[in-house]
């Protein structure tokens, strides 16, 4: 608690000098990476053909009502190809686009990438790490799909590699998680994060704003719960309705079932959320961007994530606020 108090006091007493954050008004993940690894760390997405426990019947069927993995899977991914082939394909594209990257890491992104036996995980992770151009792994998973043996193994890998474990928190409210067929509780999130902390690898979370049943104040109140979690980094996403999901059917049948953010509402909301966010949590992203060919709503025009980011930063400056300004 004393550490958090010191962080808060430093942030409040040095509001006009953001040099520690590379002159930005939030703690960007890029700043964290530059200090820790000396430069950009670029992800290369991998689909290892895992599934999820709310798809295969272990805890449910049908998956999360909002989820269509096509909305965030790069075009170069072919799940049936080997991990090495996927990495080669991805690197062929990304090395040209991000030629100043200090490191490339394999990103196990689609579905739940610890949902398998330890031997299965070792096989796929070892293949990725054996690639001469891969310096580490980013592993996306669910908080109900991790155990001590898996964490011990990741801790060993972290002694020689960049390892990031990202949990899909999505919501801090159990009724919301139930409503979207998530299949786990917020208590599962707390347990998983407590098991994962202080192991030598980064621990991140994903939070999804705009889920059915959550009004603005309810979403905003989650910040206090997030601040209490042992998170190193976080990603924010606004709800998008994409084709091929249960939520798309719900939306077509009853659009009032879901109150989607328009662009200006979201920017105002995220600024208010961030100024209450613990200032030592690095922010990887503020919004998400589903491919136009599968996105049904909301319509934010043709704005891309970097343009949304620019508007968020402009709003922070306009309000003379910053990450953690109101953190208590």
PDB file of C-alpha atoms in Angstrom:
ATOM      1  CA  UNK A   1       0.000   0.000   0.000  1.00  0.00           C
ATOM      2  CA  UNK A   2       2.896   2.374   0.775  1.00  0.00           C
ATOM      3  CA  UNK A   3       4.296   1.761  -2.720  1.00  0.00           C
ATOM      4  CA  UNK A   4       0.964   2.682  -4.289  1.00  0.00           C
ATOM      5  CA  UNK A   5       0.827   5.832  -2.131  1.00  0.00           C
ATOM      6  CA  UNK A   6       4.294   6.869  -3.303  1.00  0.00           C
ATOM      7  CA  UNK A   7       3.318   6.298  -6.943  1.00  0.00           C
ATOM      8  CA  UNK A   8       0.190   8.385  -6.457  1.00  0.00           C
ATOM      9  CA  UNK A   9       2.082  11.235  -4.770  1.00  0.00           C
ATOM     10  CA  UNK A  10       4.757  11.283  -7.469  1.00  0.00           C
ATOM     11  CA  UNK A  11       2.125  11.420 -10.185  1.00  0.00           C
ATOM     12  CA  UNK A  12       0.158  14.195  -8.495  1.00  0.00           C
ATOM     13  CA  UNK A  13       3.203  16.318  -7.657  1.00  0.00           C
ATOM     14  CA  UNK A  14       4.747  16.096 -11.135  1.00  0.00           C
ATOM     15  CA  UNK A  15       1.738  16.607 -13.421  1.00  0.00           C
ATOM     16  CA  UNK A  16       3.432  18.833 -15.985  1.00  0.00           C
ATOM     17  CA  UNK A  17       6.543  16.700 -16.534  1.00  0.00           C
ATOM     18  CA  UNK A  18       5.789  13.476 -18.391  1.00  0.00           C
ATOM     19  CA  UNK A  19       9.368  12.574 -19.338  1.00  0.00           C
ATOM     20  CA  UNK A  20       9.085   9.176 -17.644  1.00  0.00           C
ATOM     21  CA  UNK A  21       6.214   8.459 -20.032  1.00  0.00           C
ATOM     22  CA  UNK A  22       8.034   9.808 -23.126  1.00  0.00           C
ATOM     23  CA  UNK A  23       6.039  13.036 -22.886  1.00  0.00           C
ATOM     24  CA  UNK A  24       2.673  11.304 -23.130  1.00  0.00           C
ATOM     25  CA  UNK A  25      -0.146  11.592 -20.608  1.00  0.00           C
ATOM     26  CA  UNK A  26      -0.386   7.867 -19.999  1.00  0.00           C
ATOM     27  CA  UNK A  27       2.041   5.036 -19.385  1.00  0.00           C
ATOM     28  CA  UNK A  28       2.256   3.573 -22.869  1.00  0.00           C
ATOM     29  CA  UNK A  29       3.368  -0.025 -23.297  1.00  0.00           C
ATOM     30  CA  UNK A  30       5.892   1.181 -25.869  1.00  0.00           C
ATOM     31  CA  UNK A  31       7.599   3.214 -23.139  1.00  0.00           C
ATOM     32  CA  UNK A  32       7.757   0.160 -20.902  1.00  0.00           C
ATOM     33  CA  UNK A  33       9.237  -1.978 -23.678  1.00  0.00           C
ATOM     34  CA  UNK A  34      11.808   0.618 -24.649  1.00  0.00           C
ATOM     35  CA  UNK A  35      13.109   0.801 -21.106  1.00  0.00           C
ATOM     36  CA  UNK A  36      13.069  -2.947 -20.477  1.00  0.00           C
ATOM     37  CA  UNK A  37      14.192  -4.316 -23.852  1.00  0.00           C
ATOM     38  CA  UNK A  38      15.797  -1.363 -25.575  1.00  0.00           C
ATOM     39  CA  UNK A  39      13.208  -0.844 -28.302  1.00  0.00           C
ATOM     40  CA  UNK A  40      10.105  -2.093 -30.062  1.00  0.00           C
ATOM     41  CA  UNK A  41       8.903  -5.652 -29.464  1.00  0.00           C
ATOM     42  CA  UNK A  42       6.694  -6.780 -32.354  1.00  0.00           C
ATOM     43  CA  UNK A  43       4.191  -9.621 -32.102  1.00  0.00           C
ATOM     44  CA  UNK A  44       3.859 -12.296 -34.783  1.00  0.00           C
ATOM     45  CA  UNK A  45       0.466 -13.979 -34.460  1.00  0.00           C
ATOM     46  CA  UNK A  46       0.161 -17.760 -34.258  1.00  0.00           C
ATOM     47  CA  UNK A  47      -2.894 -20.012 -34.279  1.00  0.00           C
ATOM     48  CA  UNK A  48      -2.028 -23.274 -32.526  1.00  0.00           C
ATOM     49  CA  UNK A  49      -5.546 -24.732 -33.019  1.00  0.00           C
ATOM     50  CA  UNK A  50      -6.536 -24.577 -29.362  1.00  0.00           C
ATOM     51  CA  UNK A  51     -10.200 -24.209 -28.440  1.00  0.00           C
ATOM     52  CA  UNK A  52     -12.020 -22.873 -25.346  1.00  0.00           C
ATOM     53  CA  UNK A  53     -13.856 -24.597 -22.485  1.00  0.00           C
ATOM     54  CA  UNK A  54     -17.026 -22.661 -23.263  1.00  0.00           C
ATOM     55  CA  UNK A  55     -16.954 -24.043 -26.806  1.00  0.00           C
ATOM     56  CA  UNK A  56     -16.142 -27.718 -26.316  1.00  0.00           C
ATOM     57  CA  UNK A  57     -18.670 -28.342 -23.552  1.00  0.00           C
ATOM     58  CA  UNK A  58     -16.404 -28.329 -20.502  1.00  0.00           C
ATOM     59  CA  UNK A  59     -18.121 -25.240 -19.088  1.00  0.00           C
ATOM     60  CA  UNK A  60     -20.458 -24.383 -21.949  1.00  0.00           C
ATOM     61  CA  UNK A  61     -21.216 -24.393 -25.651  1.00  0.00           C
ATOM     62  CA  UNK A  62     -21.169 -21.712 -28.313  1.00  0.00           C
ATOM     63  CA  UNK A  63     -18.344 -19.598 -26.948  1.00  0.00           C
ATOM     64  CA  UNK A  64     -18.584 -15.984 -25.773  1.00  0.00           C
ATOM     65  CA  UNK A  65     -21.554 -14.289 -27.394  1.00  0.00           C
ATOM     66  CA  UNK A  66     -19.356 -11.446 -28.714  1.00  0.00           C
ATOM     67  CA  UNK A  67     -16.501 -13.586 -30.068  1.00  0.00           C
ATOM     68  CA  UNK A  68     -15.534 -14.225 -33.652  1.00  0.00           C
ATOM     69  CA  UNK A  69     -11.796 -14.876 -33.811  1.00  0.00           C
ATOM     70  CA  UNK A  70     -11.718 -13.643 -37.399  1.00  0.00           C
ATOM     71  CA  UNK A  71     -12.117 -10.131 -36.015  1.00  0.00           C
ATOM     72  CA  UNK A  72      -8.564 -10.096 -34.674  1.00  0.00           C
ATOM     73  CA  UNK A  73      -6.715 -12.832 -36.584  1.00  0.00           C
ATOM     74  CA  UNK A  74      -4.252 -11.598 -39.250  1.00  0.00           C
ATOM     75  CA  UNK A  75      -4.748 -12.784 -42.808  1.00  0.00           C
ATOM     76  CA  UNK A  76      -1.401 -14.575 -42.921  1.00  0.00           C
ATOM     77  CA  UNK A  77      -2.513 -17.116 -40.294  1.00  0.00           C
ATOM     78  CA  UNK A  78      -3.474 -20.576 -41.485  1.00  0.00           C
ATOM     79  CA  UNK A  79      -4.343 -22.740 -38.453  1.00  0.00           C
ATOM     80  CA  UNK A  80      -3.568 -26.024 -40.220  1.00  0.00           C
ATOM     81  CA  UNK A  81      -0.023 -24.952 -41.106  1.00  0.00           C
ATOM     82  CA  UNK A  82       2.869 -25.499 -38.727  1.00  0.00           C
ATOM     83  CA  UNK A  83       3.828 -22.895 -36.175  1.00  0.00           C
ATOM     84  CA  UNK A  84       7.170 -22.453 -37.933  1.00  0.00           C
ATOM     85  CA  UNK A  85       5.392 -21.827 -41.252  1.00  0.00           C
ATOM     86  CA  UNK A  86       3.066 -19.263 -39.649  1.00  0.00           C
ATOM     87  CA  UNK A  87       6.022 -17.470 -38.086  1.00  0.00           C
ATOM     88  CA  UNK A  88       7.869 -17.390 -41.403  1.00  0.00           C
ATOM     89  CA  UNK A  89       4.793 -15.993 -43.150  1.00  0.00           C
ATOM     90  CA  UNK A  90       4.262 -13.366 -40.464  1.00  0.00           C
ATOM     91  CA  UNK A  91       7.896 -12.357 -40.289  1.00  0.00           C
ATOM     92  CA  UNK A  92       8.028 -11.998 -44.056  1.00  0.00           C
ATOM     93  CA  UNK A  93       5.418  -9.276 -43.763  1.00  0.00           C
ATOM     94  CA  UNK A  94       6.274  -7.714 -40.395  1.00  0.00           C
ATOM     95  CA  UNK A  95      10.048  -7.443 -40.808  1.00  0.00           C
ATOM     96  CA  UNK A  96       9.494  -5.072 -43.729  1.00  0.00           C
ATOM     97  CA  UNK A  97       6.839  -3.021 -41.976  1.00  0.00           C
ATOM     98  CA  UNK A  98       8.569  -2.890 -38.577  1.00  0.00           C
ATOM     99  CA  UNK A  99      12.203  -3.048 -39.594  1.00  0.00           C
ATOM    100  CA  UNK A 100      13.343  -1.161 -36.501  1.00  0.00           C
ATOM    101  CA  UNK A 101      11.915  -3.711 -34.082  1.00  0.00           C
ATOM    102  CA  UNK A 102      14.374  -4.847 -31.444  1.00  0.00           C
ATOM    103  CA  UNK A 103      12.643  -8.183 -30.913  1.00  0.00           C
ATOM    104  CA  UNK A 104       9.928 -10.342 -32.475  1.00  0.00           C
ATOM    105  CA  UNK A 105       7.775 -12.560 -30.253  1.00  0.00           C
ATOM    106  CA  UNK A 106       5.304 -15.297 -31.109  1.00  0.00           C
ATOM    107  CA  UNK A 107       1.750 -14.245 -30.221  1.00  0.00           C
ATOM    108  CA  UNK A 108      -0.561 -17.125 -29.342  1.00  0.00           C
ATOM    109  CA  UNK A 109      -3.712 -15.079 -29.774  1.00  0.00           C
ATOM    110  CA  UNK A 110      -6.657 -17.096 -31.041  1.00  0.00           C
ATOM    111  CA  UNK A 111      -8.849 -18.901 -28.493  1.00  0.00           C
ATOM    112  CA  UNK A 112      -7.351 -20.174 -25.179  1.00  0.00           C
ATOM    113  CA  UNK A 113      -3.655 -20.895 -25.451  1.00  0.00           C
ATOM    114  CA  UNK A 114      -3.103 -22.683 -22.162  1.00  0.00           C
ATOM    115  CA  UNK A 115      -6.085 -24.965 -22.689  1.00  0.00           C
ATOM    116  CA  UNK A 116      -4.149 -28.190 -23.041  1.00  0.00           C
ATOM    117  CA  UNK A 117      -1.856 -30.523 -21.167  1.00  0.00           C
ATOM    118  CA  UNK A 118       1.556 -29.305 -20.107  1.00  0.00           C
ATOM    119  CA  UNK A 119       3.157 -31.616 -22.669  1.00  0.00           C
ATOM    120  CA  UNK A 120       1.010 -30.129 -25.431  1.00  0.00           C
ATOM    121  CA  UNK A 121       1.934 -26.608 -24.395  1.00  0.00           C
ATOM    122  CA  UNK A 122       5.619 -27.447 -24.249  1.00  0.00           C
ATOM    123  CA  UNK A 123       5.475 -28.829 -27.773  1.00  0.00           C
ATOM    124  CA  UNK A 124       3.949 -25.728 -29.356  1.00  0.00           C
ATOM    125  CA  UNK A 125       5.856 -23.185 -27.266  1.00  0.00           C
ATOM    126  CA  UNK A 126       9.163 -24.954 -27.902  1.00  0.00           C
ATOM    127  CA  UNK A 127       8.590 -24.932 -31.649  1.00  0.00           C
ATOM    128  CA  UNK A 128       7.911 -21.195 -31.577  1.00  0.00           C
ATOM    129  CA  UNK A 129      10.930 -20.423 -29.390  1.00  0.00           C
ATOM    130  CA  UNK A 130      13.201 -22.553 -31.567  1.00  0.00           C
ATOM    131  CA  UNK A 131      12.736 -20.081 -34.429  1.00  0.00           C
ATOM    132  CA  UNK A 132      15.983 -18.088 -34.708  1.00  0.00           C
ATOM    133  CA  UNK A 133      14.183 -14.755 -35.017  1.00  0.00           C
ATOM    134  CA  UNK A 134      11.777 -15.225 -32.103  1.00  0.00           C
ATOM    135  CA  UNK A 135      12.795 -13.802 -28.718  1.00  0.00           C
ATOM    136  CA  UNK A 136       9.783 -14.817 -26.675  1.00  0.00           C
ATOM    137  CA  UNK A 137       6.056 -15.490 -26.436  1.00  0.00           C
ATOM    138  CA  UNK A 138       2.856 -13.609 -25.724  1.00  0.00           C
ATOM    139  CA  UNK A 139       0.183 -16.059 -24.593  1.00  0.00           C
ATOM    140  CA  UNK A 140      -3.499 -15.171 -24.518  1.00  0.00           C
ATOM    141  CA  UNK A 141      -5.684 -17.247 -22.219  1.00  0.00           C
ATOM    142  CA  UNK A 142      -8.618 -17.348 -19.821  1.00  0.00           C
ATOM    143  CA  UNK A 143      -8.312 -17.099 -16.030  1.00  0.00           C
ATOM    144  CA  UNK A 144      -9.945 -20.507 -15.552  1.00  0.00           C
ATOM    145  CA  UNK A 145      -7.410 -22.248 -17.796  1.00  0.00           C
ATOM    146  CA  UNK A 146      -4.164 -21.984 -15.892  1.00  0.00           C
ATOM    147  CA  UNK A 147      -2.514 -24.061 -13.176  1.00  0.00           C
ATOM    148  CA  UNK A 148       0.630 -24.025 -11.068  1.00  0.00           C
ATOM    149  CA  UNK A 149       2.507 -26.500 -13.270  1.00  0.00           C
ATOM    150  CA  UNK A 150       1.917 -24.359 -16.367  1.00  0.00           C
ATOM    151  CA  UNK A 151       2.949 -21.233 -14.498  1.00  0.00           C
ATOM    152  CA  UNK A 152       6.101 -22.929 -13.225  1.00  0.00           C
ATOM    153  CA  UNK A 153       6.995 -23.794 -16.811  1.00  0.00           C
ATOM    154  CA  UNK A 154       6.405 -20.218 -18.005  1.00  0.00           C
ATOM    155  CA  UNK A 155       8.526 -18.983 -15.136  1.00  0.00           C
ATOM    156  CA  UNK A 156      11.375 -21.196 -16.357  1.00  0.00           C
ATOM    157  CA  UNK A 157      10.982 -19.878 -19.900  1.00  0.00           C
ATOM    158  CA  UNK A 158      11.057 -16.308 -18.616  1.00  0.00           C
ATOM    159  CA  UNK A 159      14.608 -16.799 -17.366  1.00  0.00           C
ATOM    160  CA  UNK A 160      15.833 -16.755 -20.978  1.00  0.00           C
ATOM    161  CA  UNK A 161      12.952 -15.346 -23.032  1.00  0.00           C
ATOM    162  CA  UNK A 162      10.433 -12.525 -23.117  1.00  0.00           C
ATOM    163  CA  UNK A 163       7.236 -14.042 -21.747  1.00  0.00           C
ATOM    164  CA  UNK A 164       3.899 -12.246 -21.478  1.00  0.00           C
ATOM    165  CA  UNK A 165       0.755 -13.920 -20.154  1.00  0.00           C
ATOM    166  CA  UNK A 166      -2.476 -12.084 -21.040  1.00  0.00           C
ATOM    167  CA  UNK A 167      -5.784 -12.904 -19.391  1.00  0.00           C
ATOM    168  CA  UNK A 168      -9.185 -12.146 -20.862  1.00  0.00           C
ATOM    169  CA  UNK A 169     -10.831 -10.465 -17.881  1.00  0.00           C
ATOM    170  CA  UNK A 170     -13.521  -8.808 -20.063  1.00  0.00           C
ATOM    171  CA  UNK A 171     -15.653  -7.748 -17.071  1.00  0.00           C
ATOM    172  CA  UNK A 172     -15.349  -7.534 -13.288  1.00  0.00           C
ATOM    173  CA  UNK A 173     -19.040  -8.429 -12.843  1.00  0.00           C
ATOM    174  CA  UNK A 174     -20.223 -12.011 -12.684  1.00  0.00           C
ATOM    175  CA  UNK A 175     -23.713 -11.258 -13.980  1.00  0.00           C
ATOM    176  CA  UNK A 176     -22.174  -9.635 -17.073  1.00  0.00           C
ATOM    177  CA  UNK A 177     -19.823 -12.584 -17.582  1.00  0.00           C
ATOM    178  CA  UNK A 178     -22.812 -14.936 -17.333  1.00  0.00           C
ATOM    179  CA  UNK A 179     -24.801 -12.826 -19.791  1.00  0.00           C
ATOM    180  CA  UNK A 180     -22.137 -13.196 -22.475  1.00  0.00           C
ATOM    181  CA  UNK A 181     -21.550 -16.917 -21.782  1.00  0.00           C
ATOM    182  CA  UNK A 182     -18.011 -16.311 -20.613  1.00  0.00           C
ATOM    183  CA  UNK A 183     -17.989 -19.415 -18.430  1.00  0.00           C
ATOM    184  CA  UNK A 184     -15.775 -18.111 -15.631  1.00  0.00           C
ATOM    185  CA  UNK A 185     -16.128 -15.704 -12.720  1.00  0.00           C
ATOM    186  CA  UNK A 186     -14.261 -12.593 -11.646  1.00  0.00           C
ATOM    187  CA  UNK A 187     -13.065 -14.630  -8.679  1.00  0.00           C
ATOM    188  CA  UNK A 188     -11.315 -16.890 -11.211  1.00  0.00           C
ATOM    189  CA  UNK A 189      -9.550 -13.793 -12.544  1.00  0.00           C
ATOM    190  CA  UNK A 190      -8.367 -12.762  -9.089  1.00  0.00           C
ATOM    191  CA  UNK A 191      -7.086 -16.281  -8.366  1.00  0.00           C
ATOM    192  CA  UNK A 192      -5.248 -16.592 -11.690  1.00  0.00           C
ATOM    193  CA  UNK A 193      -3.546 -13.228 -11.321  1.00  0.00           C
ATOM    194  CA  UNK A 194      -2.468 -13.933  -7.772  1.00  0.00           C
ATOM    195  CA  UNK A 195      -0.966 -17.247  -8.936  1.00  0.00           C
ATOM    196  CA  UNK A 196       0.833 -15.499 -11.803  1.00  0.00           C
ATOM    197  CA  UNK A 197       2.424 -12.545 -10.042  1.00  0.00           C
ATOM    198  CA  UNK A 198       6.131 -12.264  -9.174  1.00  0.00           C
ATOM    199  CA  UNK A 199       7.209 -15.031 -11.546  1.00  0.00           C
ATOM    200  CA  UNK A 200       9.492 -13.028 -13.800  1.00  0.00           C
ATOM    201  CA  UNK A 201       7.083 -12.620 -16.713  1.00  0.00           C
ATOM    202  CA  UNK A 202       4.661  -9.832 -17.587  1.00  0.00           C
ATOM    203  CA  UNK A 203       1.028 -10.285 -16.646  1.00  0.00           C
ATOM    204  CA  UNK A 204      -1.640  -8.476 -18.646  1.00  0.00           C
ATOM    205  CA  UNK A 205      -5.405  -8.237 -18.840  1.00  0.00           C
ATOM    206  CA  UNK A 206      -8.071  -7.414 -21.414  1.00  0.00           C
ATOM    207  CA  UNK A 207     -11.163  -5.394 -20.470  1.00  0.00           C
ATOM    208  CA  UNK A 208     -14.173  -5.050 -22.769  1.00  0.00           C
ATOM    209  CA  UNK A 209     -16.430  -2.009 -22.410  1.00  0.00           C
ATOM    210  CA  UNK A 210     -20.060  -1.883 -23.518  1.00  0.00           C
ATOM    211  CA  UNK A 211     -21.248  -5.399 -22.738  1.00  0.00           C
ATOM    212  CA  UNK A 212     -25.018  -5.905 -22.336  1.00  0.00           C
ATOM    213  CA  UNK A 213     -26.365  -4.791 -18.970  1.00  0.00           C
ATOM    214  CA  UNK A 214     -23.453  -2.489 -18.128  1.00  0.00           C
ATOM    215  CA  UNK A 215     -24.226   1.233 -17.968  1.00  0.00           C
ATOM    216  CA  UNK A 216     -21.543   3.916 -17.993  1.00  0.00           C
ATOM    217  CA  UNK A 217     -21.185   4.254 -14.223  1.00  0.00           C
ATOM    218  CA  UNK A 218     -21.066   0.514 -13.705  1.00  0.00           C
ATOM    219  CA  UNK A 219     -18.273   0.201 -16.269  1.00  0.00           C
ATOM    220  CA  UNK A 220     -16.392   3.102 -14.743  1.00  0.00           C
ATOM    221  CA  UNK A 221     -16.601   1.618 -11.254  1.00  0.00           C
ATOM    222  CA  UNK A 222     -14.546  -1.358 -12.447  1.00  0.00           C
ATOM    223  CA  UNK A 223     -11.404   0.759 -12.284  1.00  0.00           C
ATOM    224  CA  UNK A 224     -11.159   0.296  -8.517  1.00  0.00           C
ATOM    225  CA  UNK A 225     -11.276  -3.478  -8.952  1.00  0.00           C
ATOM    226  CA  UNK A 226      -8.677  -3.380 -11.725  1.00  0.00           C
ATOM    227  CA  UNK A 227      -6.378  -1.232  -9.593  1.00  0.00           C
ATOM    228  CA  UNK A 228      -6.360  -3.927  -6.912  1.00  0.00           C
ATOM    229  CA  UNK A 229      -5.171  -6.615  -9.339  1.00  0.00           C
ATOM    230  CA  UNK A 230      -1.449  -7.450  -9.789  1.00  0.00           C
ATOM    231  CA  UNK A 231      -1.400  -6.342 -13.431  1.00  0.00           C
ATOM    232  CA  UNK A 232       1.627  -5.072 -15.316  1.00  0.00           C
ATOM    233  CA  UNK A 233      -0.265  -4.109 -18.441  1.00  0.00           C
ATOM    234  CA  UNK A 234      -3.795  -3.802 -19.787  1.00  0.00           C
ATOM    235  CA  UNK A 235      -5.698  -3.608 -23.076  1.00  0.00           C
ATOM    236  CA  UNK A 236      -9.024  -1.830 -23.455  1.00  0.00           C
ATOM    237  CA  UNK A 237     -11.575  -2.782 -26.102  1.00  0.00           C
ATOM    238  CA  UNK A 238     -14.888  -1.231 -27.036  1.00  0.00           C
ATOM    239  CA  UNK A 239     -17.661  -3.684 -27.857  1.00  0.00           C
ATOM    240  CA  UNK A 240     -18.145  -4.242 -31.576  1.00  0.00           C
ATOM    241  CA  UNK A 241     -20.873  -6.387 -33.085  1.00  0.00           C
ATOM    242  CA  UNK A 242     -19.334  -8.733 -35.617  1.00  0.00           C
ATOM    243  CA  UNK A 243     -20.887 -11.244 -37.963  1.00  0.00           C
ATOM    244  CA  UNK A 244     -20.933 -14.894 -37.024  1.00  0.00           C
ATOM    245  CA  UNK A 245     -21.569 -14.297 -33.322  1.00  0.00           C
ATOM    246  CA  UNK A 246     -24.505 -14.936 -31.015  1.00  0.00           C
ATOM    247  CA  UNK A 247     -24.482 -11.246 -30.159  1.00  0.00           C
ATOM    248  CA  UNK A 248     -24.924 -10.328 -33.815  1.00  0.00           C
ATOM    249  CA  UNK A 249     -28.168 -12.336 -33.834  1.00  0.00           C
ATOM    250  CA  UNK A 250     -29.276 -10.690 -30.584  1.00  0.00           C
ATOM    251  CA  UNK A 251     -28.488  -7.272 -32.008  1.00  0.00           C
ATOM    252  CA  UNK A 252     -30.434  -7.869 -35.216  1.00  0.00           C
ATOM    253  CA  UNK A 253     -33.456  -9.069 -33.246  1.00  0.00           C
ATOM    254  CA  UNK A 254     -33.332  -6.309 -30.632  1.00  0.00           C
ATOM    255  CA  UNK A 255     -30.801  -3.480 -31.136  1.00  0.00           C
ATOM    256  CA  UNK A 256     -31.868  -1.890 -27.833  1.00  0.00           C
ATOM    257  CA  UNK A 257     -30.515  -4.952 -26.029  1.00  0.00           C
ATOM    258  CA  UNK A 258     -27.049  -3.444 -26.391  1.00  0.00           C
ATOM    259  CA  UNK A 259     -26.091   0.212 -25.884  1.00  0.00           C
ATOM    260  CA  UNK A 260     -23.026   0.737 -28.045  1.00  0.00           C
ATOM    261  CA  UNK A 261     -20.628   3.627 -27.587  1.00  0.00           C
ATOM    262  CA  UNK A 262     -20.418   6.210 -30.306  1.00  0.00           C
ATOM    263  CA  UNK A 263     -16.912   7.499 -30.877  1.00  0.00           C
ATOM    264  CA  UNK A 264     -17.130  10.694 -28.805  1.00  0.00           C
ATOM    265  CA  UNK A 265     -18.849   8.899 -25.914  1.00  0.00           C
ATOM    266  CA  UNK A 266     -16.111   6.325 -25.833  1.00  0.00           C
ATOM    267  CA  UNK A 267     -13.306   8.880 -25.847  1.00  0.00           C
ATOM    268  CA  UNK A 268     -14.912  10.764 -22.955  1.00  0.00           C
ATOM    269  CA  UNK A 269     -15.430   7.522 -21.064  1.00  0.00           C
ATOM    270  CA  UNK A 270     -11.936   6.128 -21.571  1.00  0.00           C
ATOM    271  CA  UNK A 271     -10.332   9.406 -20.478  1.00  0.00           C
ATOM    272  CA  UNK A 272     -12.367   9.324 -17.274  1.00  0.00           C
ATOM    273  CA  UNK A 273     -11.422   5.691 -16.706  1.00  0.00           C
ATOM    274  CA  UNK A 274      -7.722   6.282 -17.325  1.00  0.00           C
ATOM    275  CA  UNK A 275      -7.411   9.234 -14.973  1.00  0.00           C
ATOM    276  CA  UNK A 276      -8.523   6.849 -12.195  1.00  0.00           C
ATOM    277  CA  UNK A 277      -6.272   3.994 -13.336  1.00  0.00           C
ATOM    278  CA  UNK A 278      -3.243   3.014 -11.279  1.00  0.00           C
ATOM    279  CA  UNK A 279      -0.327   4.843 -12.933  1.00  0.00           C
ATOM    280  CA  UNK A 280       2.122   1.933 -12.968  1.00  0.00           C
ATOM    281  CA  UNK A 281      -0.104  -0.212 -15.226  1.00  0.00           C
ATOM    282  CA  UNK A 282       1.132   0.204 -18.797  1.00  0.00           C
ATOM    283  CA  UNK A 283      -1.599   0.581 -21.428  1.00  0.00           C
ATOM    284  CA  UNK A 284      -1.180  -1.492 -24.581  1.00  0.00           C
ATOM    285  CA  UNK A 285      -4.230  -0.224 -26.415  1.00  0.00           C
ATOM    286  CA  UNK A 286      -7.326   1.893 -25.910  1.00  0.00           C
ATOM    287  CA  UNK A 287      -9.610   0.446 -28.590  1.00  0.00           C
ATOM    288  CA  UNK A 288      -9.997  -2.420 -31.027  1.00  0.00           C
ATOM    289  CA  UNK A 289     -10.658  -2.531 -34.740  1.00  0.00           C
ATOM    290  CA  UNK A 290     -12.678  -5.323 -36.346  1.00  0.00           C
ATOM    291  CA  UNK A 291     -12.356  -5.783 -40.124  1.00  0.00           C
ATOM    292  CA  UNK A 292     -15.018  -3.709 -41.922  1.00  0.00           C
ATOM    293  CA  UNK A 293     -16.280  -6.719 -43.873  1.00  0.00           C
ATOM    294  CA  UNK A 294     -17.483  -8.467 -40.703  1.00  0.00           C
ATOM    295  CA  UNK A 295     -18.341  -5.515 -38.434  1.00  0.00           C
ATOM    296  CA  UNK A 296     -22.027  -4.690 -38.057  1.00  0.00           C
ATOM    297  CA  UNK A 297     -21.821  -1.909 -35.473  1.00  0.00           C
ATOM    298  CA  UNK A 298     -20.979   0.669 -34.209  1.00  0.00           C
ATOM    299  CA  UNK A 299     -20.162   2.908 -37.155  1.00  0.00           C
ATOM    300  CA  UNK A 300     -17.209   5.132 -36.306  1.00  0.00           C
ATOM    301  CA  UNK A 301     -16.529   5.902 -39.935  1.00  0.00           C
ATOM    302  CA  UNK A 302     -13.199   4.763 -41.294  1.00  0.00           C
ATOM    303  CA  UNK A 303     -11.172   5.813 -38.273  1.00  0.00           C
ATOM    304  CA  UNK A 304      -8.332   3.491 -37.397  1.00  0.00           C
ATOM    305  CA  UNK A 305      -7.008   2.761 -33.916  1.00  0.00           C
ATOM    306  CA  UNK A 306      -4.108   5.181 -34.241  1.00  0.00           C
ATOM    307  CA  UNK A 307      -6.539   7.968 -35.096  1.00  0.00           C
ATOM    308  CA  UNK A 308      -8.697   7.115 -32.078  1.00  0.00           C
ATOM    309  CA  UNK A 309      -5.546   7.140 -29.965  1.00  0.00           C
ATOM    310  CA  UNK A 310      -4.666  10.604 -31.251  1.00  0.00           C
ATOM    311  CA  UNK A 311      -8.103  11.872 -30.240  1.00  0.00           C
ATOM    312  CA  UNK A 312      -7.813  10.301 -26.789  1.00  0.00           C
ATOM    313  CA  UNK A 313      -4.436  11.951 -26.263  1.00  0.00           C
ATOM    314  CA  UNK A 314      -5.867  15.278 -27.442  1.00  0.00           C
ATOM    315  CA  UNK A 315      -8.730  14.947 -24.945  1.00  0.00           C
ATOM    316  CA  UNK A 316      -6.291  14.187 -22.102  1.00  0.00           C
ATOM    317  CA  UNK A 317      -4.385  17.338 -22.994  1.00  0.00           C
ATOM    318  CA  UNK A 318      -7.549  19.412 -23.386  1.00  0.00           C
ATOM    319  CA  UNK A 319      -8.714  18.377 -19.902  1.00  0.00           C
ATOM    320  CA  UNK A 320      -5.188  18.736 -18.492  1.00  0.00           C
ATOM    321  CA  UNK A 321      -5.493  15.244 -17.066  1.00  0.00           C
ATOM    322  CA  UNK A 322      -3.422  12.067 -17.179  1.00  0.00           C
ATOM    323  CA  UNK A 323      -3.344   8.431 -16.133  1.00  0.00           C
ATOM    324  CA  UNK A 324      -3.707   8.198 -12.374  1.00  0.00           C
ATOM    325  CA  UNK A 325      -4.501  11.842 -11.731  1.00  0.00           C
ATOM    326  CA  UNK A 326      -7.504  10.755  -9.663  1.00  0.00           C
ATOM    327  CA  UNK A 327      -6.065   7.447  -8.489  1.00  0.00           C
ATOM    328  CA  UNK A 328      -6.664   6.956  -4.757  1.00  0.00           C
TER     329      UNK A 328
END
